[in-house]
Amino acid sequence: MSEPTAPLDLVLTGVRSRSHLVYASSYLRHVLESRPGPVHLTVLPTGDAFGHGPDAEAAVRALLVDDPRLDVRFSGEGEQLAGLPRTARLLCVGAPSVRAWTSFVRTHRGRPPHVTVIDEGLGSFGTWATRRKAYRREGGREPRSTVRAIAVASSARWLTGERWSLYVRDGRSWRVDDRVAREFRLRLEGSPPAAGTAVYLTQPWAALGLLSQTAYAHHLEAVRAAVSTAGLSLALRPHPWEQPESYAGFDLVHGRTPAELDRQVLGAELVLGGNSTALLNLAAVHGTRAVRVMVPELAFLDAALGSGQRSLLDAFLPPAVPVEALPRTLRVGGRGAAPL
């Protein structure tokens, strides 16, 4: 008897960055390899992450697995799930979409959909309290931030049918799920940087009002001086939310692709930054030499990490060091630092 070839319908919701599509693509690749039939993917609105229109749709498609059996469609919020069969599944970034879940149940007379949750980044390994703090940092007010954080945590607990995550608990530590990591390794773009390059992954602290651009520039100048003592030249990789013009006077590594897919970044002799998803993924997935650098004015962010987030970072990255200790760290070498 031949295997069933009925199409599988998936609805992707919650995409707000290019890296989210890499996680989604890893799941789609797994599904396509596990079954012979076609897969219909409906992508719900992505906010301002890609813009709108044909160019935005092309950008989304470019980051998804290329397979003739994958049919990608785009839907407006009002159209959501009305025409989908009862067997359709939700593929949600970070946590189940309560709106999409409710719409599905209402459309299909009480039948709940199967929900697969994929990573949104480091935030996926926090708690409702860490999520609330993140909402507050992004300008959210109370009580809305608390209500929103509790609602997201509750939906993640009660509506999730399957977690598809890059990192999996292994006793007290963590391991990388190679089914997800493989996608990052297959989708590399660009060329390696010049020999002797160190790349710093910046964060939009100034845009979030957490640190002045002047203070951040002073920190980066100190990092540049420190890595130069090890014979390295510093280049900055701005966060997608940032304007490159903010870093006048620094060499920049440009690219719209996620840092974890950029050979200019992962091919550097050393990558530096704070407690970011990109730095974690570079070290854990690609084995890139990485160093966490403290920013004293942002110590409260480190203190706000949940225990799961902290243990995950510590599993794949060396302890954070102040800028003043960087020269010695690079001379000594060791895990996560270039043995110079």
Short mmCIF file of C-alpha atoms in Angstrom, two decimals:
data_model
loop_
_atom_site.label_atom_id
_atom_site.label_comp_id
_atom_site.label_asym_id
_atom_site.label_seq_id
_atom_site.Cartn_x
_atom_site.Cartn_y
_atom_site.Cartn_z
CA MET A 1 0.00 0.00 0.00
CA SER A 2 1.41 3.41 -0.96
CA GLU A 3 1.91 6.14 1.59
CA PRO A 4 -0.83 8.82 1.85
CA THR A 5 -0.15 11.90 -0.25
CA ALA A 6 -2.89 14.20 1.04
CA PRO A 7 -1.63 17.76 1.47
CA LEU A 8 -0.70 19.05 4.89
CA ASP A 9 -1.85 22.58 5.71
CA LEU A 10 0.26 24.70 8.07
CA VAL A 11 -0.33 28.26 9.25
CA LEU A 12 2.76 30.25 10.23
CA THR A 13 2.18 33.10 12.64
CA GLY A 14 4.29 35.39 14.84
CA VAL A 15 7.15 36.03 12.40
CA ARG A 16 8.84 39.32 13.28
CA SER A 17 12.40 38.78 12.05
CA ARG A 18 14.38 36.95 9.41
CA SER A 19 15.85 34.56 11.96
CA HIS A 20 12.32 33.38 12.85
CA LEU A 21 12.00 32.09 9.30
CA VAL A 22 15.15 30.01 9.68
CA TYR A 23 13.60 28.17 12.64
CA ALA A 24 10.37 27.76 10.67
CA SER A 25 12.30 26.49 7.65
CA SER A 26 13.99 23.80 9.74
CA TYR A 27 10.58 22.49 10.77
CA LEU A 28 9.26 22.62 7.20
CA ARG A 29 12.31 20.70 5.96
CA HIS A 30 11.67 18.05 8.62
CA VAL A 31 8.02 17.74 7.61
CA LEU A 32 8.85 17.50 3.90
CA GLU A 33 11.43 14.80 4.58
CA SER A 34 8.99 12.87 6.79
CA ARG A 35 6.06 12.65 4.37
CA PRO A 36 5.59 12.33 0.60
CA GLY A 37 2.68 14.72 0.03
CA PRO A 38 2.57 18.46 -0.63
CA VAL A 39 2.67 21.05 2.14
CA HIS A 40 0.59 24.22 1.95
CA LEU A 41 1.96 27.00 4.15
CA THR A 42 -0.15 30.06 4.90
CA VAL A 43 1.93 32.93 6.29
CA LEU A 44 0.02 35.40 8.42
CA PRO A 45 1.09 39.08 8.50
CA THR A 46 4.69 39.72 9.61
CA GLY A 47 4.23 43.30 10.82
CA ASP A 48 6.94 45.67 9.60
CA ALA A 49 9.70 43.03 9.57
CA PHE A 50 9.66 42.66 5.78
CA GLY A 51 7.50 45.52 4.60
CA HIS A 52 4.56 44.76 2.36
CA GLY A 53 3.80 43.65 -1.16
CA PRO A 54 5.58 41.34 -3.62
CA ASP A 55 9.09 42.24 -2.44
CA ALA A 56 8.21 41.32 1.15
CA GLU A 57 6.70 38.02 0.05
CA ALA A 58 9.80 37.25 -2.02
CA ALA A 59 12.01 37.97 1.01
CA VAL A 60 10.00 35.54 3.12
CA ARG A 61 10.11 32.82 0.47
CA ALA A 62 13.88 33.23 0.10
CA LEU A 63 14.40 32.26 3.75
CA LEU A 64 12.22 29.15 3.60
CA VAL A 65 13.28 25.73 2.38
CA ASP A 66 13.23 25.44 -1.41
CA ASP A 67 11.13 22.40 -2.26
CA PRO A 68 8.67 21.95 -5.16
CA ARG A 69 6.18 20.34 -2.75
CA LEU A 70 6.04 23.47 -0.58
CA ASP A 71 3.33 25.94 -1.61
CA VAL A 72 3.64 29.27 0.24
CA ARG A 73 0.65 31.58 0.47
CA PHE A 74 0.13 34.88 2.26
CA SER A 75 -3.00 35.85 4.16
CA GLY A 76 -4.39 38.98 5.74
CA GLU A 77 -5.59 38.94 9.35
CA GLY A 78 -9.23 39.02 8.26
CA GLU A 79 -8.85 35.98 6.01
CA GLN A 80 -6.88 33.92 8.54
CA LEU A 81 -8.26 30.38 8.72
CA ALA A 82 -11.69 30.35 7.14
CA GLY A 83 -10.79 28.24 4.11
CA LEU A 84 -8.47 25.76 5.81
CA PRO A 85 -9.41 22.14 6.53
CA ARG A 86 -9.96 20.78 10.03
CA THR A 87 -6.62 18.98 9.83
CA ALA A 88 -4.61 22.22 9.44
CA ARG A 89 -1.90 22.90 12.01
CA LEU A 90 -0.55 26.07 13.55
CA LEU A 91 3.19 26.82 13.45
CA CYS A 92 3.77 29.63 15.95
CA VAL A 93 6.87 31.66 16.80
CA GLY A 94 7.63 31.91 20.52
CA ALA A 95 4.21 30.92 21.85
CA PRO A 96 0.82 29.83 20.47
CA SER A 97 -1.15 32.59 18.77
CA VAL A 98 -4.32 32.86 20.85
CA ARG A 99 -6.00 34.86 18.07
CA ALA A 100 -5.24 32.23 15.40
CA TRP A 101 -6.12 29.37 17.78
CA THR A 102 -9.46 30.98 18.69
CA SER A 103 -10.25 31.70 15.06
CA PHE A 104 -9.55 28.08 14.13
CA VAL A 105 -11.72 26.70 16.94
CA ARG A 106 -14.58 29.05 16.05
CA THR A 107 -14.35 28.14 12.35
CA HIS A 108 -14.20 24.40 12.97
CA ARG A 109 -16.89 24.13 15.64
CA GLY A 110 -14.76 23.63 18.68
CA ARG A 111 -11.99 21.46 17.18
CA PRO A 112 -8.61 22.70 18.48
CA PRO A 113 -5.66 22.66 16.06
CA HIS A 114 -2.34 20.94 16.62
CA VAL A 115 0.12 23.67 17.65
CA THR A 116 3.86 23.54 17.07
CA VAL A 117 5.91 26.29 18.74
CA ILE A 118 9.29 27.26 17.32
CA ASP A 119 11.95 29.49 18.87
CA GLU A 120 11.77 33.25 18.81
CA GLY A 121 15.26 33.49 20.29
CA LEU A 122 16.62 33.73 23.82
CA GLY A 123 13.22 34.92 25.00
CA SER A 124 11.80 31.44 24.38
CA PHE A 125 13.79 30.17 27.36
CA GLY A 126 12.63 32.76 29.85
CA THR A 127 9.61 33.03 32.14
CA TRP A 128 6.54 35.21 32.20
CA ALA A 129 8.50 37.61 34.43
CA THR A 130 11.43 37.92 31.99
CA ARG A 131 8.94 38.43 29.17
CA ARG A 132 7.19 41.20 31.11
CA LYS A 133 10.53 42.94 31.66
CA ALA A 134 11.25 42.68 27.92
CA TYR A 135 7.88 44.28 27.11
CA ARG A 136 8.63 47.09 29.55
CA ARG A 137 12.06 47.71 27.98
CA GLU A 138 10.36 47.99 24.59
CA GLY A 139 8.04 50.70 25.87
CA GLY A 140 5.13 48.66 27.18
CA ARG A 141 3.09 50.04 30.07
CA GLU A 142 1.40 48.47 33.04
CA PRO A 143 -0.87 46.67 33.59
CA ARG A 144 -0.82 45.69 29.90
CA SER A 145 2.74 44.32 30.02
CA THR A 146 1.93 42.01 32.93
CA VAL A 147 -1.36 40.84 31.44
CA ARG A 148 0.29 40.22 28.08
CA ALA A 149 3.19 38.30 29.61
CA ILE A 150 0.91 36.07 31.68
CA ALA A 151 -1.36 35.42 28.69
CA VAL A 152 1.60 34.39 26.51
CA ALA A 153 3.01 32.11 29.22
CA SER A 154 -0.39 30.53 29.81
CA SER A 155 -0.98 29.85 26.12
CA ALA A 156 2.51 28.33 25.84
CA ARG A 157 1.71 25.97 28.71
CA TRP A 158 -1.80 24.91 27.76
CA LEU A 159 -2.04 25.17 23.96
CA THR A 160 1.36 23.89 22.80
CA GLY A 161 1.24 20.42 21.29
CA GLU A 162 4.89 20.26 20.21
CA ARG A 163 8.07 22.28 20.81
CA TRP A 164 10.52 22.51 17.93
CA SER A 165 13.55 24.09 19.53
CA LEU A 166 17.22 24.56 18.71
CA TYR A 167 18.15 23.89 22.35
CA VAL A 168 16.91 20.97 24.42
CA ARG A 169 17.38 20.33 28.12
CA ASP A 170 19.77 17.47 28.80
CA GLY A 171 19.66 16.89 32.53
CA ARG A 172 21.04 20.06 34.09
CA SER A 173 22.67 21.20 30.88
CA TRP A 174 21.65 21.75 27.26
CA ARG A 175 22.24 20.16 23.89
CA VAL A 176 21.74 21.37 20.32
CA ASP A 177 19.02 19.69 18.28
CA ASP A 178 20.80 19.00 15.00
CA ARG A 179 17.52 18.89 13.09
CA VAL A 180 17.20 22.62 13.72
CA ALA A 181 20.91 23.46 13.66
CA ARG A 182 21.24 21.87 10.23
CA GLU A 183 19.12 24.65 8.73
CA PHE A 184 21.57 27.29 9.94
CA ARG A 185 24.46 25.34 8.44
CA LEU A 186 22.73 24.82 5.09
CA ARG A 187 21.70 28.43 4.52
CA LEU A 188 25.03 30.28 4.75
CA GLU A 189 25.56 33.36 2.62
CA GLY A 190 28.41 35.69 1.72
CA SER A 191 32.19 35.35 1.94
CA PRO A 192 34.51 35.11 4.96
CA PRO A 193 36.03 38.37 6.22
CA ALA A 194 39.66 39.37 5.89
CA ALA A 195 42.09 37.49 8.10
CA GLY A 196 42.51 38.97 11.55
CA THR A 197 38.94 40.32 11.79
CA ALA A 198 36.97 40.42 15.03
CA VAL A 199 33.25 41.18 14.74
CA TYR A 200 31.14 42.82 17.46
CA LEU A 201 27.37 42.20 17.36
CA THR A 202 25.79 45.48 18.43
CA GLN A 203 22.37 45.85 20.02
CA PRO A 204 19.81 48.71 19.70
CA TRP A 205 20.35 49.94 23.26
CA ALA A 206 20.23 53.60 22.24
CA ALA A 207 17.02 53.12 20.24
CA LEU A 208 15.45 51.46 23.29
CA GLY A 209 16.57 54.31 25.53
CA LEU A 210 18.71 52.05 27.71
CA LEU A 211 22.11 53.56 26.88
CA SER A 212 23.14 56.73 25.07
CA GLN A 213 24.75 56.31 21.67
CA THR A 214 27.74 58.28 22.96
CA ALA A 215 28.27 55.92 25.89
CA TYR A 216 27.89 52.91 23.60
CA ALA A 217 30.44 54.37 21.18
CA HIS A 218 32.92 54.80 24.04
CA HIS A 219 32.40 51.15 24.99
CA LEU A 220 33.00 50.02 21.40
CA GLU A 221 36.11 52.17 21.11
CA ALA A 222 37.47 50.45 24.21
CA VAL A 223 36.68 47.06 22.68
CA ARG A 224 38.46 48.06 19.48
CA ALA A 225 41.55 49.09 21.41
CA ALA A 226 41.49 45.86 23.42
CA VAL A 227 41.25 43.51 20.42
CA SER A 228 43.97 45.46 18.61
CA THR A 229 46.40 44.38 21.34
CA ALA A 230 45.82 40.82 20.05
CA GLY A 231 46.48 41.88 16.46
CA LEU A 232 42.82 41.92 15.44
CA SER A 233 40.84 44.58 13.56
CA LEU A 234 37.34 45.27 14.84
CA ALA A 235 34.25 45.46 12.62
CA LEU A 236 30.70 45.99 13.85
CA ARG A 237 27.63 44.04 12.75
CA PRO A 238 24.67 46.36 13.49
CA HIS A 239 21.44 44.84 14.76
CA PRO A 240 18.64 44.87 12.12
CA TRP A 241 16.77 47.52 14.12
CA GLU A 242 19.71 49.93 14.02
CA GLN A 243 20.81 52.53 11.51
CA PRO A 244 24.40 51.92 10.33
CA GLU A 245 24.96 55.69 10.37
CA SER A 246 24.95 55.49 14.16
CA TYR A 247 28.40 53.89 14.02
CA ALA A 248 30.36 56.47 12.06
CA GLY A 249 34.10 55.92 12.46
CA PHE A 250 33.83 52.12 12.76
CA ASP A 251 34.25 49.46 10.10
CA LEU A 252 30.94 47.71 9.48
CA VAL A 253 29.92 44.26 8.33
CA HIS A 254 26.78 44.80 6.30
CA GLY A 255 24.08 42.26 5.60
CA ARG A 256 20.33 41.70 5.83
CA THR A 257 20.72 38.00 6.46
CA PRO A 258 20.76 36.88 10.12
CA ALA A 259 24.25 37.03 11.63
CA GLU A 260 24.14 33.26 12.18
CA LEU A 261 23.93 32.74 8.40
CA ASP A 262 26.54 35.32 7.43
CA ARG A 263 30.01 33.97 6.60
CA GLN A 264 31.40 37.46 7.23
CA VAL A 265 30.43 36.96 10.86
CA LEU A 266 30.82 33.26 11.57
CA GLY A 267 34.11 33.21 9.64
CA ALA A 268 35.67 35.88 11.84
CA GLU A 269 38.54 34.90 14.13
CA LEU A 270 36.50 36.19 17.05
CA VAL A 271 32.92 37.38 17.60
CA LEU A 272 32.03 39.58 20.57
CA GLY A 273 28.84 40.93 22.06
CA GLY A 274 26.42 40.78 24.93
CA ASN A 275 23.87 38.15 25.92
CA SER A 276 22.28 37.85 22.49
CA THR A 277 20.62 35.02 20.59
CA ALA A 278 22.96 35.57 17.64
CA LEU A 279 26.13 35.23 19.73
CA LEU A 280 24.74 32.11 21.40
CA ASN A 281 23.81 30.51 18.07
CA LEU A 282 27.16 31.32 16.47
CA ALA A 283 29.00 29.54 19.27
CA ALA A 284 26.62 26.61 19.70
CA VAL A 285 25.75 25.90 16.06
CA HIS A 286 28.92 26.89 14.20
CA GLY A 287 31.57 26.62 16.90
CA THR A 288 32.55 30.25 16.33
CA ARG A 289 34.94 31.63 18.94
CA ALA A 290 32.88 34.04 20.99
CA VAL A 291 33.38 36.35 23.94
CA ARG A 292 30.74 38.06 26.03
CA VAL A 293 31.71 41.60 26.97
CA MET A 294 30.17 43.42 29.92
CA VAL A 295 28.66 46.90 29.58
CA PRO A 296 28.47 48.24 33.15
CA GLU A 297 25.50 50.50 32.40
CA LEU A 298 23.54 47.44 31.24
CA ALA A 299 24.27 45.16 34.19
CA PHE A 300 20.57 45.26 35.11
CA LEU A 301 19.79 43.39 31.87
CA ASP A 302 22.07 40.53 32.86
CA ALA A 303 20.46 40.44 36.29
CA ALA A 304 17.02 40.24 34.65
CA LEU A 305 17.78 36.97 32.87
CA GLY A 306 15.84 33.92 33.95
CA SER A 307 17.66 30.88 35.33
CA GLY A 308 16.97 28.92 32.13
CA GLN A 309 18.36 31.69 29.93
CA ARG A 310 21.41 32.07 32.13
CA SER A 311 22.19 28.35 32.17
CA LEU A 312 21.72 28.14 28.39
CA LEU A 313 24.17 30.97 27.77
CA ASP A 314 26.66 29.48 30.20
CA ALA A 315 26.44 26.09 28.48
CA PHE A 316 27.87 27.40 25.21
CA LEU A 317 29.57 30.70 25.99
CA PRO A 318 32.42 31.63 28.34
CA PRO A 319 31.72 33.96 31.30
CA ALA A 320 31.32 37.61 30.42
CA VAL A 321 34.37 39.82 30.99
CA PRO A 322 34.80 43.58 31.38
CA VAL A 323 36.49 45.44 28.54
CA GLU A 324 39.60 45.95 30.69
CA ALA A 325 40.07 42.17 30.91
CA LEU A 326 39.78 41.55 27.17
CA PRO A 327 43.50 41.78 26.34
CA ARG A 328 44.34 39.16 28.96
CA THR A 329 41.38 36.99 27.90
CA LEU A 330 42.60 36.97 24.31
CA ARG A 331 46.17 36.22 25.34
CA VAL A 332 45.16 33.32 27.53
CA GLY A 333 42.69 31.88 25.01
CA GLY A 334 40.53 29.02 26.15
CA ARG A 335 36.91 28.11 25.43
CA GLY A 336 35.18 30.71 23.33
CA ALA A 337 38.23 32.93 22.88
CA ALA A 338 40.74 32.96 20.09
CA PRO A 339 43.94 31.26 21.24
CA LEU A 340 46.32 34.01 20.19
#
